[in-house]
């Protein structure tokens, strides 16, 4: 019996990620391809009104973040929404949520590698080196291979690399902001006036792409089995990450609005690298583009690709462990303690998507699939409240049930006005997932162990360790409040001057 217990324990993933890594993984997933491609390109349609869209996107992201904070603290397992839906609804809904999450985050990752290739090529061209002959897809695929190796070698190494990428990105961003302040034209903010108000359909489509800049807020949740002290770390990382994402989005958009004249908006709307293209349109070439591209490519993009492989691999692992996929995909590497077969599958799907070479299409498919996943997650939240009323919940979301239904309503409204081709794609994927479920998954019993055994032992920190993590949270919370206020004040400045 002891040998069996030891064998089970040896196959468990290690809880090694703290608050810093959880935030870095989450913010890294979110701040990337959305902000630096499709999201900021919408300035070409709405101009300074971008801040209104970004702020509303923040508001509709707070409640689901808090809902996921409650569920993840109570069920700190790999697989996030899949496990929530399995317990709160049933296995059919769980499989649907799992597949849509995998598709969406892998799409984000593949789109990010293409974005990296675009910004990297622009960076090299600043040194008068012609790299137009290099196919962006080749660079993207090479990058995927590097990150597959990094993720295969262990989550601790991946987490450390993620923190380095994020701090490098923030450092480059601050330097770029300081350098660009004298280049900003407050008159370009134009008192938040527009020549023509877009139709409601266009507004909702634009809002969807800007909301996509917030998707992935629950990345740390998908790695719940590898989070240290998840009863504290997960709720705290979710509450802070969504505001950090807002601050980064708002700051970058402010500079793009203040640098690019209205007469270039039509070109900005169709740009594949809006920030680099915007600087060129404003005549700011050389050092500003070099610093920007270094920060975006080697900080923002790499920080998204890393968890873009790690998170969906944990979903695949959990689904395989539950019988929704062949057992092959829940194998844990004996040395590195990573779901190595699942990671390789994620890499394969990434390469297939990269070959399409279409960031806009990938973006639309991603936002639709994540919206569907989050709606199932909200339904699961209501189901968990009813089915497990006495479940230990270290964190309680305020007015969670109402927030779940409100979120479902908002996301449904967004989907109605989403890209038609992407909606058809998502619909086709849903049908395929359901067919696969009824032909394969339903025939297997699934993971039927008691909930407490599935979660396993969750260590409670010692008094000294608790003070340490509380102090760390205080520092992160204070910094988050400060940068959020700064981001909001930046948009008040044009009215004062």
Short mmCIF file of C-alpha atoms in Angstrom, two decimals:
data_model
loop_
_atom_site.label_atom_id
_atom_site.label_comp_id
_atom_site.label_asym_id
_atom_site.label_seq_id
_atom_site.Cartn_x
_atom_site.Cartn_y
_atom_site.Cartn_z
CA UNK A 1 0.00 0.00 0.00
CA UNK A 2 2.85 2.38 0.87
CA UNK A 3 4.47 1.78 -2.50
CA UNK A 4 1.21 2.66 -4.26
CA UNK A 5 0.87 5.89 -2.30
CA UNK A 6 4.49 6.80 -3.07
CA UNK A 7 3.88 6.06 -6.75
CA UNK A 8 0.82 8.32 -6.83
CA UNK A 9 2.70 11.10 -5.05
CA UNK A 10 5.60 10.79 -7.49
CA UNK A 11 3.20 11.35 -10.36
CA UNK A 12 1.73 14.52 -8.86
CA UNK A 13 2.85 17.89 -10.16
CA UNK A 14 4.86 20.05 -7.79
CA UNK A 15 3.42 23.15 -6.06
CA UNK A 16 6.28 25.56 -6.70
CA UNK A 17 4.70 28.72 -8.20
CA UNK A 18 4.18 31.68 -5.88
CA UNK A 19 2.34 34.99 -6.25
CA UNK A 20 5.07 36.56 -8.39
CA UNK A 21 5.06 33.66 -10.86
CA UNK A 22 1.25 33.43 -10.89
CA UNK A 23 0.91 37.12 -11.76
CA UNK A 24 3.70 36.90 -14.33
CA UNK A 25 2.08 33.87 -15.98
CA UNK A 26 -1.34 35.56 -16.07
CA UNK A 27 -0.31 39.06 -17.14
CA UNK A 28 2.15 37.54 -19.60
CA UNK A 29 -0.62 35.56 -21.27
CA UNK A 30 -2.92 38.57 -21.50
CA UNK A 31 -0.53 41.40 -22.42
CA UNK A 32 0.70 40.47 -25.85
CA UNK A 33 -0.82 39.77 -29.23
CA UNK A 34 -4.14 41.45 -28.36
CA UNK A 35 -2.66 44.76 -27.22
CA UNK A 36 0.13 44.92 -29.79
CA UNK A 37 -1.89 43.86 -32.85
CA UNK A 38 -5.69 43.71 -33.23
CA UNK A 39 -6.61 45.51 -30.00
CA UNK A 40 -4.65 48.73 -30.46
CA UNK A 41 -5.38 48.80 -34.19
CA UNK A 42 -8.93 49.75 -33.16
CA UNK A 43 -7.60 53.24 -32.36
CA UNK A 44 -7.80 53.67 -36.13
CA UNK A 45 -11.60 53.44 -35.79
CA UNK A 46 -12.36 55.06 -32.41
CA UNK A 47 -9.35 57.29 -31.70
CA UNK A 48 -9.12 58.58 -28.10
CA UNK A 49 -12.37 56.75 -27.28
CA UNK A 50 -10.17 53.66 -26.94
CA UNK A 51 -9.87 54.39 -23.20
CA UNK A 52 -13.65 54.16 -22.78
CA UNK A 53 -13.70 50.75 -24.47
CA UNK A 54 -10.70 49.62 -22.43
CA UNK A 55 -12.26 50.76 -19.15
CA UNK A 56 -15.57 49.03 -19.92
CA UNK A 57 -13.62 45.88 -20.82
CA UNK A 58 -12.01 46.11 -17.38
CA UNK A 59 -15.41 46.42 -15.69
CA UNK A 60 -16.84 43.33 -17.41
CA UNK A 61 -13.66 41.38 -16.56
CA UNK A 62 -13.59 42.09 -12.81
CA UNK A 63 -16.58 39.94 -11.86
CA UNK A 64 -15.50 36.79 -13.74
CA UNK A 65 -12.01 37.25 -12.24
CA UNK A 66 -13.48 37.24 -8.73
CA UNK A 67 -15.74 34.28 -9.57
CA UNK A 68 -12.72 32.31 -10.77
CA UNK A 69 -10.85 33.43 -7.65
CA UNK A 70 -13.48 31.76 -5.47
CA UNK A 71 -13.60 28.55 -7.50
CA UNK A 72 -9.83 28.19 -7.82
CA UNK A 73 -9.21 28.70 -4.09
CA UNK A 74 -11.79 26.00 -3.32
CA UNK A 75 -10.65 23.63 -6.11
CA UNK A 76 -6.92 24.23 -6.69
CA UNK A 77 -6.53 21.69 -9.49
CA UNK A 78 -4.92 21.61 -12.91
CA UNK A 79 -7.42 22.20 -15.67
CA UNK A 80 -9.35 25.19 -14.29
CA UNK A 81 -12.75 25.49 -15.96
CA UNK A 82 -12.76 21.80 -16.94
CA UNK A 83 -12.73 20.72 -13.30
CA UNK A 84 -15.18 23.42 -12.23
CA UNK A 85 -17.66 22.40 -14.92
CA UNK A 86 -17.22 18.68 -14.23
CA UNK A 87 -18.19 19.18 -10.59
CA UNK A 88 -20.66 22.03 -11.02
CA UNK A 89 -22.41 20.83 -14.23
CA UNK A 90 -21.45 17.54 -15.90
CA UNK A 91 -18.71 16.00 -18.04
CA UNK A 92 -20.26 17.10 -21.33
CA UNK A 93 -20.08 20.77 -20.35
CA UNK A 94 -16.63 20.19 -18.87
CA UNK A 95 -15.32 18.74 -22.14
CA UNK A 96 -16.85 21.59 -24.14
CA UNK A 97 -15.20 24.16 -21.86
CA UNK A 98 -11.89 22.30 -21.95
CA UNK A 99 -11.72 22.11 -25.74
CA UNK A 100 -12.67 25.75 -26.22
CA UNK A 101 -10.06 26.85 -23.69
CA UNK A 102 -7.36 24.78 -25.36
CA UNK A 103 -8.28 26.11 -28.81
CA UNK A 104 -8.36 29.71 -27.60
CA UNK A 105 -5.11 29.81 -25.63
CA UNK A 106 -3.23 27.86 -28.29
CA UNK A 107 -4.57 30.41 -30.79
CA UNK A 108 -3.28 33.24 -28.59
CA UNK A 109 0.11 31.54 -28.45
CA UNK A 110 0.34 30.99 -32.21
CA UNK A 111 -0.81 34.56 -32.88
CA UNK A 112 1.83 35.77 -30.44
CA UNK A 113 4.63 33.96 -32.28
CA UNK A 114 3.52 35.62 -35.53
CA UNK A 115 3.42 39.00 -33.75
CA UNK A 116 6.94 38.35 -32.44
CA UNK A 117 8.11 37.58 -35.98
CA UNK A 118 6.62 40.84 -37.30
CA UNK A 119 8.13 43.03 -34.58
CA UNK A 120 11.45 41.15 -34.73
CA UNK A 121 11.74 41.75 -38.49
CA UNK A 122 10.94 45.46 -38.02
CA UNK A 123 13.62 45.60 -35.32
CA UNK A 124 16.27 44.05 -37.58
CA UNK A 125 15.33 46.38 -40.45
CA UNK A 126 16.18 49.37 -38.24
CA UNK A 127 19.82 48.32 -38.62
CA UNK A 128 19.50 48.43 -42.44
CA UNK A 129 19.41 44.65 -42.75
CA UNK A 130 16.88 43.32 -45.24
CA UNK A 131 14.97 40.37 -43.74
CA UNK A 132 11.82 40.64 -45.83
CA UNK A 133 12.79 37.37 -47.54
CA UNK A 134 12.40 35.46 -44.25
CA UNK A 135 8.93 33.94 -43.84
CA UNK A 136 7.45 35.07 -40.51
CA UNK A 137 6.05 31.56 -40.06
CA UNK A 138 9.57 30.08 -39.99
CA UNK A 139 10.55 32.42 -37.14
CA UNK A 140 7.31 31.61 -35.30
CA UNK A 141 7.77 27.84 -35.58
CA UNK A 142 11.40 28.08 -34.42
CA UNK A 143 10.20 30.04 -31.37
CA UNK A 144 7.56 27.42 -30.56
CA UNK A 145 10.25 24.69 -30.56
CA UNK A 146 12.37 26.68 -28.09
CA UNK A 147 9.44 27.13 -25.70
CA UNK A 148 8.42 23.49 -26.00
CA UNK A 149 11.87 22.54 -24.71
CA UNK A 150 11.60 25.11 -21.88
CA UNK A 151 8.18 23.82 -20.79
CA UNK A 152 9.22 20.17 -21.05
CA UNK A 153 12.06 20.78 -18.59
CA UNK A 154 9.77 21.78 -15.73
CA UNK A 155 7.26 24.35 -14.52
CA UNK A 156 9.76 25.84 -12.04
CA UNK A 157 12.18 26.71 -14.84
CA UNK A 158 9.29 27.95 -16.96
CA UNK A 159 8.02 30.09 -14.08
CA UNK A 160 11.45 31.68 -13.50
CA UNK A 161 11.80 32.42 -17.21
CA UNK A 162 8.31 33.95 -17.21
CA UNK A 163 9.19 36.34 -14.40
CA UNK A 164 12.33 37.43 -16.28
CA UNK A 165 10.33 38.05 -19.48
CA UNK A 166 7.71 40.13 -17.66
CA UNK A 167 10.15 42.31 -15.70
CA UNK A 168 12.19 42.83 -18.85
CA UNK A 169 9.02 43.94 -20.65
CA UNK A 170 8.03 46.31 -17.83
CA UNK A 171 11.54 47.77 -17.69
CA UNK A 172 11.64 48.42 -21.47
CA UNK A 173 8.11 49.83 -21.32
CA UNK A 174 8.97 52.37 -18.61
CA UNK A 175 12.08 53.48 -20.52
CA UNK A 176 10.07 53.80 -23.73
CA UNK A 177 7.32 55.78 -21.94
CA UNK A 178 9.86 58.22 -20.48
CA UNK A 179 11.57 58.69 -23.83
CA UNK A 180 8.28 59.23 -25.68
CA UNK A 181 6.65 61.73 -23.30
CA UNK A 182 8.11 64.79 -25.12
CA UNK A 183 6.86 63.34 -28.44
CA UNK A 184 3.21 63.19 -27.33
CA UNK A 185 0.76 65.73 -28.80
CA UNK A 186 -2.07 66.40 -26.34
CA UNK A 187 -4.04 68.01 -29.16
CA UNK A 188 -4.37 64.57 -30.79
CA UNK A 189 -6.72 63.55 -28.00
CA UNK A 190 -9.17 66.01 -29.53
CA UNK A 191 -11.49 66.31 -26.54
CA UNK A 192 -12.73 62.79 -27.19
CA UNK A 193 -14.58 63.90 -30.33
CA UNK A 194 -15.19 61.75 -33.42
CA UNK A 195 -16.18 62.65 -36.96
CA UNK A 196 -18.60 59.74 -37.19
CA UNK A 197 -20.06 57.47 -34.54
CA UNK A 198 -19.76 53.80 -35.56
CA UNK A 199 -22.91 51.70 -35.70
CA UNK A 200 -23.83 49.60 -32.67
CA UNK A 201 -22.76 46.47 -34.55
CA UNK A 202 -19.35 47.99 -35.29
CA UNK A 203 -19.00 49.20 -31.70
CA UNK A 204 -19.65 45.70 -30.36
CA UNK A 205 -17.18 44.17 -32.82
CA UNK A 206 -14.52 46.73 -31.81
CA UNK A 207 -15.29 46.16 -28.13
CA UNK A 208 -14.88 42.40 -28.61
CA UNK A 209 -11.35 42.83 -29.95
CA UNK A 210 -10.45 45.22 -27.11
CA UNK A 211 -11.96 42.82 -24.55
CA UNK A 212 -9.73 40.15 -26.07
CA UNK A 213 -6.84 42.13 -24.56
CA UNK A 214 -8.12 40.90 -21.15
CA UNK A 215 -8.70 37.25 -22.00
CA UNK A 216 -6.49 34.77 -20.23
CA UNK A 217 -7.03 36.39 -16.81
CA UNK A 218 -7.43 32.89 -15.31
CA UNK A 219 -4.16 31.42 -16.65
CA UNK A 220 -2.80 30.72 -13.16
CA UNK A 221 -6.04 28.83 -12.39
CA UNK A 222 -5.27 26.25 -15.08
CA UNK A 223 -2.04 25.45 -13.22
CA UNK A 224 -3.77 25.12 -9.82
CA UNK A 225 -1.93 21.89 -8.99
CA UNK A 226 1.41 23.70 -9.26
CA UNK A 227 0.55 26.82 -7.23
CA UNK A 228 2.01 27.05 -3.74
CA UNK A 229 -0.52 28.00 -1.05
CA UNK A 230 -3.29 28.23 -3.68
CA UNK A 231 -5.90 29.19 -1.07
CA UNK A 232 -4.13 32.57 -0.85
CA UNK A 233 -2.08 32.86 -4.03
CA UNK A 234 -4.81 32.23 -6.63
CA UNK A 235 -7.42 34.75 -5.40
CA UNK A 236 -4.75 37.38 -4.90
CA UNK A 237 -3.17 36.90 -8.33
CA UNK A 238 -6.57 37.06 -10.05
CA UNK A 239 -7.63 40.23 -8.24
CA UNK A 240 -4.39 42.03 -9.06
CA UNK A 241 -3.76 40.75 -12.59
CA UNK A 242 -6.89 42.20 -14.16
CA UNK A 243 -5.99 45.72 -12.95
CA UNK A 244 -2.36 45.36 -14.00
CA UNK A 245 -3.56 44.39 -17.47
CA UNK A 246 -5.76 47.49 -17.59
CA UNK A 247 -2.86 49.74 -16.57
CA UNK A 248 -0.55 48.33 -19.25
CA UNK A 249 -3.22 48.47 -21.97
CA UNK A 250 -4.31 52.00 -21.09
CA UNK A 251 -0.73 53.34 -20.91
CA UNK A 252 0.34 51.94 -24.28
CA UNK A 253 -2.88 53.09 -25.96
CA UNK A 254 -2.45 56.59 -24.51
CA UNK A 255 0.95 56.92 -26.13
CA UNK A 256 -0.27 55.58 -29.47
CA UNK A 257 -3.14 58.10 -29.49
CA UNK A 258 -0.77 60.93 -28.54
CA UNK A 259 1.83 60.05 -31.17
CA UNK A 260 -0.22 59.25 -34.28
CA UNK A 261 -2.14 62.04 -36.01
CA UNK A 262 -5.79 61.51 -36.96
CA UNK A 263 -4.90 61.67 -40.65
CA UNK A 264 -3.06 58.33 -40.33
CA UNK A 265 -5.93 56.45 -38.62
CA UNK A 266 -6.95 54.58 -41.78
CA UNK A 267 -3.43 53.11 -42.03
CA UNK A 268 -3.32 52.37 -38.30
CA UNK A 269 -6.59 50.42 -38.51
CA UNK A 270 -5.07 47.92 -40.94
CA UNK A 271 -1.61 47.72 -39.35
CA UNK A 272 -0.23 44.30 -38.33
CA UNK A 273 2.20 45.94 -35.87
CA UNK A 274 0.31 49.13 -34.83
CA UNK A 275 2.98 50.52 -32.49
CA UNK A 276 5.93 50.12 -34.83
CA UNK A 277 3.84 51.29 -37.80
CA UNK A 278 2.48 54.20 -35.74
CA UNK A 279 5.99 55.40 -34.91
CA UNK A 280 6.98 55.22 -38.57
CA UNK A 281 3.85 57.17 -39.58
CA UNK A 282 4.79 59.83 -37.02
CA UNK A 283 8.33 59.98 -38.39
CA UNK A 284 9.82 58.56 -35.18
CA UNK A 285 12.25 55.99 -36.54
CA UNK A 286 15.49 54.63 -35.13
CA UNK A 287 15.89 54.40 -31.35
CA UNK A 288 12.15 54.64 -30.44
CA UNK A 289 11.31 51.70 -32.70
CA UNK A 290 14.35 49.70 -31.62
CA UNK A 291 13.52 50.07 -27.90
CA UNK A 292 9.83 49.40 -28.51
CA UNK A 293 10.41 46.28 -30.60
CA UNK A 294 12.95 44.88 -28.14
CA UNK A 295 10.45 45.30 -25.29
CA UNK A 296 7.47 43.90 -27.19
CA UNK A 297 9.28 41.03 -28.93
CA UNK A 298 11.59 39.83 -26.15
CA UNK A 299 9.37 40.80 -23.22
CA UNK A 300 5.68 41.03 -24.10
CA UNK A 301 5.58 38.37 -26.80
CA UNK A 302 7.82 35.81 -25.10
CA UNK A 303 5.89 36.23 -21.84
CA UNK A 304 2.69 35.23 -23.69
CA UNK A 305 4.12 32.30 -25.62
CA UNK A 306 5.47 30.64 -22.46
CA UNK A 307 2.15 30.24 -20.55
CA UNK A 308 0.40 29.83 -23.91
CA UNK A 309 2.02 26.40 -24.01
CA UNK A 310 1.93 25.60 -20.28
CA UNK A 311 -1.76 26.39 -19.58
CA UNK A 312 -3.52 24.39 -22.36
CA UNK A 313 -1.16 21.46 -21.73
CA UNK A 314 -2.55 21.27 -18.16
CA UNK A 315 -6.09 21.16 -19.55
CA UNK A 316 -5.15 18.31 -21.90
CA UNK A 317 -3.47 16.49 -19.00
CA UNK A 318 -6.55 16.86 -16.77
CA UNK A 319 -8.94 15.76 -19.52
CA UNK A 320 -6.81 12.70 -20.26
CA UNK A 321 -6.65 11.83 -16.56
CA UNK A 322 -10.44 12.02 -16.48
CA UNK A 323 -10.87 9.72 -19.50
CA UNK A 324 -11.88 12.48 -21.91
CA UNK A 325 -8.70 11.84 -23.93
CA UNK A 326 -6.43 8.79 -24.29
CA UNK A 327 -4.27 8.02 -21.23
CA UNK A 328 -1.18 8.82 -23.27
CA UNK A 329 -1.80 12.55 -22.70
CA UNK A 330 -1.75 12.35 -18.89
CA UNK A 331 1.74 10.91 -18.68
CA UNK A 332 4.05 12.83 -16.33
CA UNK A 333 7.76 12.99 -17.07
CA UNK A 334 9.52 11.07 -14.27
CA UNK A 335 12.33 13.63 -13.94
CA UNK A 336 10.78 17.01 -14.79
CA UNK A 337 7.23 16.32 -13.45
CA UNK A 338 5.63 17.86 -16.55
CA UNK A 339 2.80 16.50 -18.76
CA UNK A 340 5.25 16.11 -21.62
CA UNK A 341 2.95 14.39 -24.16
CA UNK A 342 0.29 17.08 -23.65
CA UNK A 343 2.93 19.78 -24.13
CA UNK A 344 4.03 18.19 -27.42
CA UNK A 345 0.40 18.12 -28.62
CA UNK A 346 0.03 21.84 -27.84
CA UNK A 347 3.16 22.53 -29.86
CA UNK A 348 1.79 20.58 -32.83
CA UNK A 349 -1.51 22.51 -32.81
CA UNK A 350 0.44 25.77 -32.57
CA UNK A 351 2.44 24.97 -35.67
CA UNK A 352 -0.75 24.14 -37.61
CA UNK A 353 -2.28 27.52 -36.67
CA UNK A 354 0.94 29.39 -37.45
CA UNK A 355 0.83 28.05 -41.00
CA UNK A 356 -2.47 29.98 -41.59
CA UNK A 357 -0.47 33.22 -41.07
CA UNK A 358 -3.62 35.19 -40.13
CA UNK A 359 -3.52 37.04 -36.80
CA UNK A 360 -6.97 38.65 -37.24
CA UNK A 361 -8.71 35.32 -37.87
CA UNK A 362 -6.83 33.67 -35.00
CA UNK A 363 -7.84 36.57 -32.73
CA UNK A 364 -11.55 36.22 -33.56
CA UNK A 365 -11.54 32.45 -33.04
CA UNK A 366 -9.67 32.90 -29.75
CA UNK A 367 -12.01 35.51 -28.25
CA UNK A 368 -15.12 33.51 -29.19
CA UNK A 369 -13.79 30.26 -27.72
CA UNK A 370 -12.67 31.94 -24.50
CA UNK A 371 -16.02 33.70 -24.13
CA UNK A 372 -17.76 30.32 -24.45
CA UNK A 373 -15.36 28.79 -21.92
CA UNK A 374 -15.96 31.63 -19.43
CA UNK A 375 -19.74 31.37 -19.80
CA UNK A 376 -19.55 27.66 -18.99
CA UNK A 377 -17.31 28.59 -16.06
CA UNK A 378 -19.96 31.00 -14.75
CA UNK A 379 -22.64 28.31 -15.04
CA UNK A 380 -20.30 25.94 -13.21
CA UNK A 381 -19.94 28.53 -10.44
CA UNK A 382 -23.71 28.55 -9.90
CA UNK A 383 -23.74 24.74 -10.00
CA UNK A 384 -20.94 24.46 -7.44
CA UNK A 385 -22.80 26.79 -5.09
CA UNK A 386 -25.85 24.49 -5.27
CA UNK A 387 -24.11 21.10 -5.27
CA UNK A 388 -21.38 21.86 -2.72
CA UNK A 389 -22.85 24.45 -0.33
CA UNK A 390 -20.50 23.41 2.50
CA UNK A 391 -17.35 23.26 0.36
CA UNK A 392 -14.51 25.16 2.04
CA UNK A 393 -14.15 28.45 0.18
CA UNK A 394 -11.11 30.47 1.34
CA UNK A 395 -12.35 33.38 -0.78
CA UNK A 396 -15.95 34.41 -1.53
CA UNK A 397 -16.78 36.52 -4.61
CA UNK A 398 -19.13 39.43 -3.78
CA UNK A 399 -22.60 38.85 -5.26
CA UNK A 400 -21.12 35.99 -7.23
CA UNK A 401 -24.32 34.41 -8.51
CA UNK A 402 -25.64 37.67 -9.96
CA UNK A 403 -22.19 38.39 -11.36
CA UNK A 404 -22.16 34.99 -13.11
CA UNK A 405 -25.47 35.63 -14.89
CA UNK A 406 -24.49 39.21 -15.73
CA UNK A 407 -21.22 38.00 -17.27
CA UNK A 408 -23.06 35.40 -19.37
CA UNK A 409 -25.40 38.11 -20.69
CA UNK A 410 -22.53 40.48 -21.64
CA UNK A 411 -20.50 37.76 -23.32
CA UNK A 412 -23.53 36.52 -25.27
CA UNK A 413 -24.06 40.07 -26.52
CA UNK A 414 -20.44 40.20 -27.67
CA UNK A 415 -20.70 36.89 -29.52
CA UNK A 416 -23.77 38.04 -31.47
CA UNK A 417 -21.66 40.75 -33.12
CA UNK A 418 -18.41 38.78 -33.47
CA UNK A 419 -16.74 37.94 -36.79
CA UNK A 420 -19.08 35.66 -38.77
CA UNK A 421 -16.38 33.33 -40.14
CA UNK A 422 -14.90 32.91 -36.66
CA UNK A 423 -18.39 32.22 -35.26
CA UNK A 424 -18.91 29.52 -37.87
CA UNK A 425 -15.51 28.06 -36.98
CA UNK A 426 -16.39 28.06 -33.27
CA UNK A 427 -19.75 26.47 -34.05
CA UNK A 428 -18.09 23.75 -36.11
CA UNK A 429 -15.56 23.13 -33.32
CA UNK A 430 -18.40 22.86 -30.80
CA UNK A 431 -20.16 20.24 -32.93
CA UNK A 432 -16.91 18.27 -33.34
CA UNK A 433 -16.32 18.42 -29.56
CA UNK A 434 -19.84 17.15 -28.85
CA UNK A 435 -19.53 14.33 -31.40
CA UNK A 436 -16.19 13.32 -29.88
CA UNK A 437 -17.75 13.39 -26.42
CA UNK A 438 -20.68 11.12 -27.32
CA UNK A 439 -18.58 8.71 -29.39
CA UNK A 440 -15.54 8.50 -27.10
CA UNK A 441 -15.62 10.32 -23.77
CA UNK A 442 -19.09 9.30 -22.59
CA UNK A 443 -18.13 5.64 -22.91
CA UNK A 444 -15.50 6.09 -20.19
CA UNK A 445 -16.33 6.39 -16.53
CA UNK A 446 -14.11 9.34 -15.76
CA UNK A 447 -12.33 10.29 -12.56
CA UNK A 448 -14.69 9.36 -9.71
CA UNK A 449 -12.50 9.84 -6.62
CA UNK A 450 -13.77 11.95 -3.75
CA UNK A 451 -13.22 15.66 -4.10
CA UNK A 452 -10.88 15.93 -1.11
CA UNK A 453 -8.69 13.11 -2.46
CA UNK A 454 -8.59 14.69 -5.92
CA UNK A 455 -7.41 17.99 -4.45
CA UNK A 456 -4.92 16.25 -2.19
CA UNK A 457 -3.17 17.85 0.77
CA UNK A 458 -3.01 21.64 0.52
CA UNK A 459 -0.33 22.92 2.86
CA UNK A 460 -1.12 25.78 5.21
CA UNK A 461 1.79 28.24 5.56
CA UNK A 462 3.57 28.63 8.86
CA UNK A 463 3.21 31.90 10.76
CA UNK A 464 6.51 33.20 9.38
CA UNK A 465 5.68 32.08 5.83
CA UNK A 466 2.21 33.64 6.11
CA UNK A 467 3.72 36.99 7.09
CA UNK A 468 6.12 36.70 4.17
CA UNK A 469 3.40 36.06 1.57
CA UNK A 470 1.17 38.75 3.12
CA UNK A 471 3.99 41.31 2.83
CA UNK A 472 4.59 40.25 -0.77
CA UNK A 473 0.89 40.69 -1.52
CA UNK A 474 0.90 44.14 0.10
CA UNK A 475 3.77 45.26 -2.15
CA UNK A 476 2.07 43.93 -5.30
CA UNK A 477 -1.30 45.42 -4.29
CA UNK A 478 0.23 48.84 -3.58
CA UNK A 479 2.08 48.83 -6.91
CA UNK A 480 -1.10 47.77 -8.73
CA UNK A 481 -3.14 50.58 -7.16
CA UNK A 482 -0.47 53.15 -8.06
CA UNK A 483 -0.09 52.13 -11.72
CA UNK A 484 -3.88 51.90 -12.16
CA UNK A 485 -4.33 55.45 -10.82
CA UNK A 486 -1.50 56.69 -13.05
CA UNK A 487 -3.12 55.09 -16.11
CA UNK A 488 -6.43 56.82 -15.35
CA UNK A 489 -4.81 60.20 -14.60
CA UNK A 490 -3.00 60.09 -17.95
CA UNK A 491 -6.35 60.41 -19.72
CA UNK A 492 -7.39 63.36 -17.57
CA UNK A 493 -4.27 65.34 -18.48
CA UNK A 494 -5.48 66.29 -22.02
CA UNK A 495 -8.58 67.93 -20.48
CA UNK A 496 -6.47 69.99 -18.06
CA UNK A 497 -4.03 71.21 -20.72
#
